[in-house]
Structure formats: C-alpha cells, structure tokens
Coordinates of C-alpha atoms and ligand atoms in Angstrom, one line a residue:
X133 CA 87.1 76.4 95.7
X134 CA 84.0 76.7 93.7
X135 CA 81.5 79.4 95.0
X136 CA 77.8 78.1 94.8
X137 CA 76.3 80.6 95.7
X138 CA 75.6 84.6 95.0
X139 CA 76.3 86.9 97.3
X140 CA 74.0 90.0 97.9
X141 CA 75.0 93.2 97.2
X142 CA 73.6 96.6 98.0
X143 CA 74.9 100.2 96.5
X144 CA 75.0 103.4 98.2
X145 CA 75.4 106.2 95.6
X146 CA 75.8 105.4 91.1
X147 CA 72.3 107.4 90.8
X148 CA 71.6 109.2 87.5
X149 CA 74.7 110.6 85.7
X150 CA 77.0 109.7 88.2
X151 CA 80.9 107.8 86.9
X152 CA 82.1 105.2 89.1
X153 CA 78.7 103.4 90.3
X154 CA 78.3 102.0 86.7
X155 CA 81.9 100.8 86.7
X156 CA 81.5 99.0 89.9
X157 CA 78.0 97.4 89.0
X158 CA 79.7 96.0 85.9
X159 CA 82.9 95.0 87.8
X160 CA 80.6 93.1 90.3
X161 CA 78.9 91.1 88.0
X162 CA 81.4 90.6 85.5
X163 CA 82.1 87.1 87.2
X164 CA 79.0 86.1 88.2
X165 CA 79.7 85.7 91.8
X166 CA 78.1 88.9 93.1
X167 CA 74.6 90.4 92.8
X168 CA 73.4 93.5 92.8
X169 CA 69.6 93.0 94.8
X170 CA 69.1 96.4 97.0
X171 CA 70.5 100.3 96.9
X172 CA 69.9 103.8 97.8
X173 CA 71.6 105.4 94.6
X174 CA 71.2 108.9 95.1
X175 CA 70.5 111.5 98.0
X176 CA 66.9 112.4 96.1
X177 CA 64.6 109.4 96.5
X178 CA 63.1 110.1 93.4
X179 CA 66.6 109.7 91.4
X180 CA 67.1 106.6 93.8
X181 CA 63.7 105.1 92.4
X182 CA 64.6 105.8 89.3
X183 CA 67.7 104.1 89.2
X184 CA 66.5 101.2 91.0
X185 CA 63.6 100.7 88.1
X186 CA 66.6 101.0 85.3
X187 CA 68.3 98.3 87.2
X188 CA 65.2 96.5 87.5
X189 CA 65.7 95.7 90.8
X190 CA 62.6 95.1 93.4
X191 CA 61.2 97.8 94.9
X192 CA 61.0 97.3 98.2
X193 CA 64.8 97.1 97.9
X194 CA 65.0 100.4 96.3
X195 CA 65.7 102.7 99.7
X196 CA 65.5 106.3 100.6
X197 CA 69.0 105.8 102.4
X198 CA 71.4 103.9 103.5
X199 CA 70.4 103.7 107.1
X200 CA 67.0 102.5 106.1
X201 CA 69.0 99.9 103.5
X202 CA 71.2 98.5 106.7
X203 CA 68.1 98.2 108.9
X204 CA 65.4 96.7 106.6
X205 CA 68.3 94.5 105.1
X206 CA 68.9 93.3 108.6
X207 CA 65.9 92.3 109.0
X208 CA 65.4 90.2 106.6
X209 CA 66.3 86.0 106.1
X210 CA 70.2 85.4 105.9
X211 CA 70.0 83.5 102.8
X212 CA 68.1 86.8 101.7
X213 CA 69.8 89.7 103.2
X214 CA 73.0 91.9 101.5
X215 CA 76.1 90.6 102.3
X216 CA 78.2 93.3 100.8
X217 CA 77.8 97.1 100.7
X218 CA 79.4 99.0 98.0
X219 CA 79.9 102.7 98.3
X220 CA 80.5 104.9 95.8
X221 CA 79.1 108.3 96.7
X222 CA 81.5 112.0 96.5
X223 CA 84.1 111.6 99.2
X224 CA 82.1 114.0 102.2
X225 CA 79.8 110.8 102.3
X226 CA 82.7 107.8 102.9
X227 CA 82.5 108.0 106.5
X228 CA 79.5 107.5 107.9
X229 CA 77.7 105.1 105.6
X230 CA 81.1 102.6 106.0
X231 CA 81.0 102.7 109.7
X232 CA 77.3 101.9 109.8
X233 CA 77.6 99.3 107.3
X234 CA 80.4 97.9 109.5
X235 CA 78.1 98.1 112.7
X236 CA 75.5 96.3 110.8
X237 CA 77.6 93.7 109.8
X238 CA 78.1 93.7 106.2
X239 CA 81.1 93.6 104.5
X240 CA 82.4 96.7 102.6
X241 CA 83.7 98.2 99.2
X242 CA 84.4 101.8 99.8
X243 CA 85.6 104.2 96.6
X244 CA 89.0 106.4 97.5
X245 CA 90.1 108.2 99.4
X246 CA 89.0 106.6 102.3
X247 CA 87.3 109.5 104.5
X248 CA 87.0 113.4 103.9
X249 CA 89.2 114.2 106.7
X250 CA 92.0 112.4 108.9
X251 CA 90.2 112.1 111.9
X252 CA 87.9 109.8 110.2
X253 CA 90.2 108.2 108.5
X254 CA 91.4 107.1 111.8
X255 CA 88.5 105.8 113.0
X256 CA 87.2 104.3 109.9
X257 CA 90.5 102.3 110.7
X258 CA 89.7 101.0 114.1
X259 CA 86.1 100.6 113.1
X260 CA 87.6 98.2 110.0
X261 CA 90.2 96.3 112.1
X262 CA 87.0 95.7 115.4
X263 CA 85.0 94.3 112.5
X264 CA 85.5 90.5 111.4
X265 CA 84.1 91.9 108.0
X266 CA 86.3 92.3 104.8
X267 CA 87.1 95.9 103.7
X268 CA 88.4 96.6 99.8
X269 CA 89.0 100.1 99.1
X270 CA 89.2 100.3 95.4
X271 CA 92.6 101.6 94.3
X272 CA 92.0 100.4 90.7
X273 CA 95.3 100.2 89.5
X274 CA 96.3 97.2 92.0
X275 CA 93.9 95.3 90.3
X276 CA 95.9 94.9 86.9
X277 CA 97.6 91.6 86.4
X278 CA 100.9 93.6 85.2
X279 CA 101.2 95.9 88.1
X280 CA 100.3 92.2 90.6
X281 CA 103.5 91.2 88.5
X282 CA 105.7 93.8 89.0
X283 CA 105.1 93.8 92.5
X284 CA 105.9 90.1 92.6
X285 CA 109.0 90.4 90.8
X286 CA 110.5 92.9 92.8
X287 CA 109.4 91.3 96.1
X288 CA 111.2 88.1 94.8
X289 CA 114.6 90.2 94.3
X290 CA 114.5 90.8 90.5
X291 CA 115.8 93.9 90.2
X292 CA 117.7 93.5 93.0
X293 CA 117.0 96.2 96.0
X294 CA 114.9 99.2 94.7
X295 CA 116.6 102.7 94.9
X296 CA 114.4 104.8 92.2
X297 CA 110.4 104.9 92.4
X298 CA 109.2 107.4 89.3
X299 CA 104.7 107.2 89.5
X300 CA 103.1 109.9 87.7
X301 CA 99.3 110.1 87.5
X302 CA 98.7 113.3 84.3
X303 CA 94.6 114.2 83.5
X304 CA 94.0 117.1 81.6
X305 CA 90.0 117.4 82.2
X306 CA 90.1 120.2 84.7
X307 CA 92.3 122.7 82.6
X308 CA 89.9 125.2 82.3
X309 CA 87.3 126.0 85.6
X310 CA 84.8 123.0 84.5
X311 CA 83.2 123.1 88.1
X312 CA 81.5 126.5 87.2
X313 CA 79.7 125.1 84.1
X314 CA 77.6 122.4 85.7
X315 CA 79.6 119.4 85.5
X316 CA 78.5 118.1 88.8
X317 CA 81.9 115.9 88.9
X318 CA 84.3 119.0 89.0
X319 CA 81.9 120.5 91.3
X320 CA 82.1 118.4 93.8
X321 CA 86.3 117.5 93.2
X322 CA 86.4 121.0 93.8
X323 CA 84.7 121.9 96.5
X324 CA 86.7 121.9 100.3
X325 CA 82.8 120.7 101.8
X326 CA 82.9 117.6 99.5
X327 CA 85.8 116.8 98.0
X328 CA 88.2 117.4 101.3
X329 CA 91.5 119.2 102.5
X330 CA 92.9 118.8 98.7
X331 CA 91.4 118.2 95.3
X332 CA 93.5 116.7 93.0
X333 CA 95.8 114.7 95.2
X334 CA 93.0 113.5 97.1
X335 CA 91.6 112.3 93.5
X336 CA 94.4 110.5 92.2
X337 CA 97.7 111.6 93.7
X338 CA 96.3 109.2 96.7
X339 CA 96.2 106.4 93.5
X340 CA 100.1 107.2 92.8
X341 CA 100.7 106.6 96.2
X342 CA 99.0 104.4 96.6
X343 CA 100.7 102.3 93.2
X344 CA 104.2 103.6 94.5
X345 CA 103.9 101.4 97.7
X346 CA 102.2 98.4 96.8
X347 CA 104.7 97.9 93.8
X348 CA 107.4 98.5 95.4
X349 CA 106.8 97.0 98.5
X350 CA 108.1 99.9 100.2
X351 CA 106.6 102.6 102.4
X352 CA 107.1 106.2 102.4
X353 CA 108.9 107.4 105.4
X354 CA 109.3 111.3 104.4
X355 CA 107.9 113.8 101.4
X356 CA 109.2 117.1 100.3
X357 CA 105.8 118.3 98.4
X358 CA 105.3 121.5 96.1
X359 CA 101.2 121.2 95.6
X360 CA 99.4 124.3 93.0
X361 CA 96.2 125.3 91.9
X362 CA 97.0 126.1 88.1
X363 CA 93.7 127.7 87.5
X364 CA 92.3 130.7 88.5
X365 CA 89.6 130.8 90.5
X366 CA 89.8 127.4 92.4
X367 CA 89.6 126.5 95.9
X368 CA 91.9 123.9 95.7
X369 CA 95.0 121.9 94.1
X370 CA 94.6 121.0 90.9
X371 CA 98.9 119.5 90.6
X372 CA 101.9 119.2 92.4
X373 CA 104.9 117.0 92.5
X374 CA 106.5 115.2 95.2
X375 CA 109.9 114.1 95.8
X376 CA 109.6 110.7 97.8
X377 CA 112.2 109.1 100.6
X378 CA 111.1 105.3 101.2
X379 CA 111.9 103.6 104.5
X380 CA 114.5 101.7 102.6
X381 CA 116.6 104.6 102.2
X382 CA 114.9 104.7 98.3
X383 CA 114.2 107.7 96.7
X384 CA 111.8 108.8 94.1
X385 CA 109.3 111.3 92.8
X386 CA 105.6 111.3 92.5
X387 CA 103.6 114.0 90.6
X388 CA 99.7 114.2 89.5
X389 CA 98.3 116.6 87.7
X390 CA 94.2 117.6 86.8
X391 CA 95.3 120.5 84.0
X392 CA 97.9 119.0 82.0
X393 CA 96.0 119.8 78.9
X394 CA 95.0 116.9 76.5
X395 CA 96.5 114.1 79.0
X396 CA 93.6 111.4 79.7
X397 CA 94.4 109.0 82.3
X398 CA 98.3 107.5 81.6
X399 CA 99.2 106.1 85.6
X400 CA 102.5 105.1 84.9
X401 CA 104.9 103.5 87.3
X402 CA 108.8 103.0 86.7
X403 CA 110.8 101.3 89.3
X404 CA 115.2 100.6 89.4
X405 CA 116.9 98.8 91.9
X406 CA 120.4 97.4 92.0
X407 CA 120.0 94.7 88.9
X408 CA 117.5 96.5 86.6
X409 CA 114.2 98.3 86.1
X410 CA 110.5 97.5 85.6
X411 CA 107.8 100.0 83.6
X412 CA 104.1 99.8 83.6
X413 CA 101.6 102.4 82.0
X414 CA 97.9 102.2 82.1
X415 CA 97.1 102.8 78.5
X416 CA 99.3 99.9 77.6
X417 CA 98.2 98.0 80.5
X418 CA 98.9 94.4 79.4
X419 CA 102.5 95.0 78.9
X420 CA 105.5 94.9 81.6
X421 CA 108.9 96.1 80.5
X422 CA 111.8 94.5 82.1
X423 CA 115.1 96.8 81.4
X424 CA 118.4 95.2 82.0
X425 CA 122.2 97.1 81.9
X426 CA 123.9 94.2 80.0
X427 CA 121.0 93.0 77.8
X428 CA 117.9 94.0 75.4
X429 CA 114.6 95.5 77.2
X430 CA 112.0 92.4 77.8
X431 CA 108.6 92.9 77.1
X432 CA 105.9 90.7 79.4
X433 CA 102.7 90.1 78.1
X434 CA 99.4 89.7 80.3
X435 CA 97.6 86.3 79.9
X436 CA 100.9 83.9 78.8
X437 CA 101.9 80.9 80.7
X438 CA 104.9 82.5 81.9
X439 CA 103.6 85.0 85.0
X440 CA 103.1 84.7 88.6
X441 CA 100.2 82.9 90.1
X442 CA 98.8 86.4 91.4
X443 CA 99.0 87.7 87.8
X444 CA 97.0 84.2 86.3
X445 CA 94.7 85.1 89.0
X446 CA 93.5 88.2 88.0
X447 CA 93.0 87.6 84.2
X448 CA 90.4 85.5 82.1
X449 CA 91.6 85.8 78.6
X450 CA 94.5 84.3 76.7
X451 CA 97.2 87.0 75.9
X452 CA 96.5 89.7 72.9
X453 CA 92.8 89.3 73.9
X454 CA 93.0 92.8 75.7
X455 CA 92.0 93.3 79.3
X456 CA 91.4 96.8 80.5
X457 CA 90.1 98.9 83.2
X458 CA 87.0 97.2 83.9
X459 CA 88.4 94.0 84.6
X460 CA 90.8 95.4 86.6
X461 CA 88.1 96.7 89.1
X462 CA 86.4 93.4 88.5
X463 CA 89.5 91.8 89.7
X464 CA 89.3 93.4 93.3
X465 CA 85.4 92.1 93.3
X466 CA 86.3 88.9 92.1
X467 CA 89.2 88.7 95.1
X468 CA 87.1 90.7 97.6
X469 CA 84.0 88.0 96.7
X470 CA 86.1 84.8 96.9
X471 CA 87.6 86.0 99.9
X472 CA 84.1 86.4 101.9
X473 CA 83.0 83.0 100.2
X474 CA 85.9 81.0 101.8
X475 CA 85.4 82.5 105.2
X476 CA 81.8 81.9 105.1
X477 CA 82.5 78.4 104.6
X478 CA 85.1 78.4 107.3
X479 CA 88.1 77.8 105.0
X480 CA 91.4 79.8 104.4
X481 CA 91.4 82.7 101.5
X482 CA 93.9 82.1 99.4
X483 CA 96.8 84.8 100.0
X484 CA 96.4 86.1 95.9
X485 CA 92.4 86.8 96.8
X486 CA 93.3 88.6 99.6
X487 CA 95.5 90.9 97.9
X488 CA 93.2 93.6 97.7
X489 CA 93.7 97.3 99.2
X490 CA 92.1 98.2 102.9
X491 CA 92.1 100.2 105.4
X492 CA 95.6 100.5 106.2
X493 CA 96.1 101.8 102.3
X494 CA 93.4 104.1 103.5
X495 CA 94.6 105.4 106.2
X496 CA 97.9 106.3 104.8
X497 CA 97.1 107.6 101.9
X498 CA 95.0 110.2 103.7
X499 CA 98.0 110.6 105.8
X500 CA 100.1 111.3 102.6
X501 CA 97.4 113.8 101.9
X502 CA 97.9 115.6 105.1
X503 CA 101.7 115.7 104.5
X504 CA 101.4 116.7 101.1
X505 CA 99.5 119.8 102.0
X506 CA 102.0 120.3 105.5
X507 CA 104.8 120.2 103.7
X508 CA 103.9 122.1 100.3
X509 CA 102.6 125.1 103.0
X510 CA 106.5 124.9 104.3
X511 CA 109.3 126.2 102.5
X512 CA 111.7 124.5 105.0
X513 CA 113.8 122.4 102.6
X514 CA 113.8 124.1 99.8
X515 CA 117.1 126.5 99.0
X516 CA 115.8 130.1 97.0
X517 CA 117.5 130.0 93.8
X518 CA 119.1 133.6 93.9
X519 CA 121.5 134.8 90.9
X520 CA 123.5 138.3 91.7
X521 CA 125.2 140.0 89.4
Ligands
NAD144 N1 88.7 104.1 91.8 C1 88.6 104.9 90.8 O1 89.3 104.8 89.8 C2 87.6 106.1 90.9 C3 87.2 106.7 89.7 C4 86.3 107.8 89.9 C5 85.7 108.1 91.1 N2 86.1 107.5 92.2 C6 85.6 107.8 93.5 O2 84.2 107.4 93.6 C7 83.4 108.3 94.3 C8 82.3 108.8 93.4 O3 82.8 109.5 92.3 P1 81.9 109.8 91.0 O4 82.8 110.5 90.1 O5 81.2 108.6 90.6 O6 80.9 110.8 91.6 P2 79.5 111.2 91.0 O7 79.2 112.6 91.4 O8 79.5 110.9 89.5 O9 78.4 110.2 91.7 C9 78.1 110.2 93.0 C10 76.8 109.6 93.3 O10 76.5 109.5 94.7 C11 75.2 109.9 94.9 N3 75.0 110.3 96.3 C12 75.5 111.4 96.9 N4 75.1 111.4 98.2 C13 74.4 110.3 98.4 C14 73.7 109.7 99.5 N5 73.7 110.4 100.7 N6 73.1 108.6 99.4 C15 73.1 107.9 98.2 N7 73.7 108.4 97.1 C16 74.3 109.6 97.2 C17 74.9 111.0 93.9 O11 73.6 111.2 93.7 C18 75.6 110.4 92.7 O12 74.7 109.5 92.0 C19 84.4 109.4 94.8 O13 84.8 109.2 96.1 C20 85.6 109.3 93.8 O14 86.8 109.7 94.5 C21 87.1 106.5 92.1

C-alpha cells in the first residue's frame, strides 16, 4: 500500500542538549511518511521556543506543554491536526503525558521504560488496550533487520527448541559519579525522583529483556537477580546480573552494566536450542552468525536476497551498504506509520508492520524491574560459599 499522505507529528521533550529527541526526529522523517508540525520540547517555554525556531516549525505550534499541545491540536481541522505524539522526556514524565495523549486521541510513541513506577505501568496498560490508537514503545534493538531474523528463525524451529538465552547489555559512561558534574543525563538516570526504583536496569537492563523475549519467543517465568551500585556515592544500581528461567523450561543469564569501564554500547544476544545457535551484536549489527555442531559457522548478511520478509522489511540498502542505529529506530516509525496509514484507510496492517514493541513489552519489563530489585534484596536462593579449615 502506498501512503499518500503525511502524517502529523507532535514531540513532547528533545529540547536543547537533550539525546534521544534528535534520534527520533531523524528516525521519523527518514522515510518521509511522518512529519514533525507541533511540540513542547522542553519544560522551560523559552528552551521550547527555541527549539521550535531551530526546527523551523510554526509558532503557534510551538507549545508551553503538552496539555496545551493535545487541546489546541484538537481543535484544529483533521486534515490539520497531529496524529501521532512522540514522547521522549526523562522517565518521571512517561505517565501522564501518554495517558493524555491517549484520551485525546492520538496515537503514541513513548521512549522506555514505560512508566516511573509499576502502578502506572499498569494503568498505562489498560489505558493503551481501551484506546483504538497504536502504541510503539521504542525498544531499539527490535528494530534491526538481524535481530527480526533471528527471531524468525527460531520461531520457525531452526535451532530446534531453545534451552540457552545469554543477552548482555555493557556501557562504561557512568564509571566514575558523572551525575555530580552537570551532565544533566546522569543526573537524572540517577536520581530515584526521575529516573525510578532502579537506574541502570531501568536504562537498559529493561532493553536485554526486553531483546531476550522477543528473540526468543519465550517469556520469563522466574529471575534469580544480584543488582550493585559499583560507585560510591550513588543512589542507585549502576550493574547486576541475572540468571533467567523461561516458561519453556529454558534457562539463561542476562547482565547490564553502566561502569564497565571503556565498553560503549555492545547489546549482544546469543541463543542455543537443540540443533544449533544464533549470535547477534550491535556493533556488528548487519551480521547473524548461525553456529552448527556438525558443520562450519554461517555468517548472514543484512540486505541479501536470502532473509525473511520481516528482515527485507526493515532495510532500504543493498547488503555492505551499512545500516545502523538510526534506521533501526526509523524502522519502528516506518512500521508504527504504515500501521496507522492502513487503519485509517480501513485496511489490514500487514503482520511485519505491526511487529513493533507495546504496551505489553512495557508492562513486563517494569515488572522485570520490580523483580530484579525483589529478588536481588533476597538472599533466598543463594548458598554462602563458606571454606573451613
Ligand atoms: N530507546 C533508546 O535507545 C533510548 C536511548 C536514550 C534514551 N532513551 C529514553 O528516552 C528518554 C529521554 O532520555 P534522554 O537521554 O534523551 O534525556 P535528556 O535529558 O537528554 O532529554 C530529555 C528532554 O525532555 C525535556 N523535558 C523534560 N520535562 C519536560 C516536559 N514536562 N515537557 C516537555 N519537555 C520536557 C527536557 O527539557 C529535555 O529536553 C528517557 O526515558 C530514556 O530512558 C531511550
């Protein structure tokens, strides 16, 4: 289906010297099917403004929050209003401008992890599954055509039934107390009032989860976590590891770390059933290693001929014309906008657009925060490790 049309978009957060709003303004437009018309970019009108004039957007459409966005936007001509509302503020303001956007009948694109606490989490939940809008929270990593065909080789029985999940998600940025120099994105990570119950697992341990399920195809059924704040001085955990029983009787281990010192951003994900094994690591994103008992490694390459329809899908560029991280997020706007497209025009999605995270990933990765924490705070399974002479 050919869209012929725009669709409207509005931001809430991605003022000055913010990270992720960039990344999803340039993931939105990288297809041309969404555009970025109104926002309320940052908590200070002035910044807002400012941001608004960089982006050269109208200034009537430039708001001092995201209440006044939803109502004035409401108000204005279908064909002119926002259709989608992207959020990408610190994690203490998820909540409440997603369930308004919802009420006001926009579709949504909410940054993880879902809510600051549980409780909303739950109700961000019901509030999602009352709506008839789309959701997409943006767990990157689902976006890459490698890790789409991983997922779709194990769900077609490749490597036979799984029995190892390994995801490890290693940063090194917060190896020293960052959030008392002024870096306002370790502040905030940091801080219990923004950030949440956890820090770092509620950064990216929630993406490992996250990966661990939806390439696997499995769902976590119990966790026996050991979470640590490695440096002095902070409120909360900055690393932890997790050994992880699926529902299918599976096994495996997750750990994420903020202070492994020097790491950037390596996700990687290794997965071994029965018949073989399958590897995937973001800084060699465009590669899929296939490992066999009785036969040479393979080595699957993004944008060939020979890859799933959900991996063609979600790249544009012949293979050894290297996509990356930005098209990955671009991925889950490209999906997210087809998605709206066909139901505005009454037809089907296509079941590779709609294969985009939501609510329920929310929800249970906040869940897997809660039960990170529970269990780390428990010493019931582990046995003390006493040698007597
Ligand atoms: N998916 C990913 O890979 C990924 C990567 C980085 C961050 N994130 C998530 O994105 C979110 C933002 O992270 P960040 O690093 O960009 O934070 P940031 O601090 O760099 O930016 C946050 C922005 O939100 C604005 N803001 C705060 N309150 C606001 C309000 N009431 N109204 C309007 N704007 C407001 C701030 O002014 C700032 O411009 C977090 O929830 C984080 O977990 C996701």
């Amino acid at each position: 289906m050919t869209q012929r049309k725009k669709l409207k978009m509005g931001m809430v957060g991605g003022g000055p010297g913010s990270f992720i709003g960039a990344v999803h303004r340039i993931a939105a437009n990288m297809d041309g099917l969404i555009e970025l018309v109104a926002g309320t970019f940052s908590s200070d009108p002035e910044k807002s403004r400012a941001t608004g004039e960089e982006l050269m957007l109208d200034p009537t459409r430039v708001y001092t929050s995201y209440e006044e966005m939803y109502a004035k936007e409401q108000a204005l001509p279908e064909a002119e209003r926002i259709d989608i509302v992207s959020i990408v503020t610190p994690n203490h303001m998820h909540f409440d401008p997603a369930v308004k956007a919802l009420d006001a009948g926009f579709h949504v694109v909410l940054d993880k992890p879902f809510t600051l606490t549980y409780e909303q989490a739950q109700k961000l939940y019901r509030a999602v599954n009352a709506s008839k809008q789309f959701f997409c929270l943006t767990h990157t990593y689902t976006g890459y055509p490698m890790v789409k065909q991983a997922k779709q080789m194990i769900a077609s029985g490749l490597i036979g039934a799984v029995r190892r999940v390994y995801v490890e998600y290693p940063q090194g940025w917060l190896y020293e107390l960052l959030e008392t120099s002024g870096n306002k994105q370790a502040a905030w990570r940091t801080d219990p009032q923004k950030s949440g119950k956890s820090g770092c697992f509620g950064d990216i341990g929630t993406h490992a989860f996250n990966l661990a399920e939806y390439v696997s195809g499995l769902q976590v059924a119990k966790i026996c976590a050991d979470l640590d704040i490695v440096v002095a001085g902070r409120q909360l955990d900055d690393a932890g590891s997790v050994l992880l029983k699926f529902d299918n009787g599976a096994s495996g281990v997750l750990m994420a770390s903020q202070v492994d010192t020097g790491a950037e951003n390596n996700v990687k994900i290794r997965i071994f059933g029965e018949k073989g094994g399958i590897e995937w690591q973001q800084e060699d994103q465009n590669s899929l290693i296939l490992r066999w008992p009785d036969k040479p490694a393979e080595i699957l390459r993004a944008g060939t001929g020979y890859l799933s329809s959900y991996a063609s899908e979600n790249s544009r560029t012949p293979a050894g014309h290297p996509e990356g991280y930005l098209e990955a997020f671009a991925n889950l706007y490209r999906n997210f906008a087809r998605s709206i497209y066909a139901q505005q025009q009454g037809e089907s999605p296509k079941p590779e657009w709609l294969d985009f995270p939501g609510a329920t990933d929310g929800l249970r990765g906040m869940a897997f925060i809660e039960h990170a924490l529970q269990s780390s705070q428990s010493d019931q399974k582990w046995t003390p490790f006493v040698v007597q002479a």
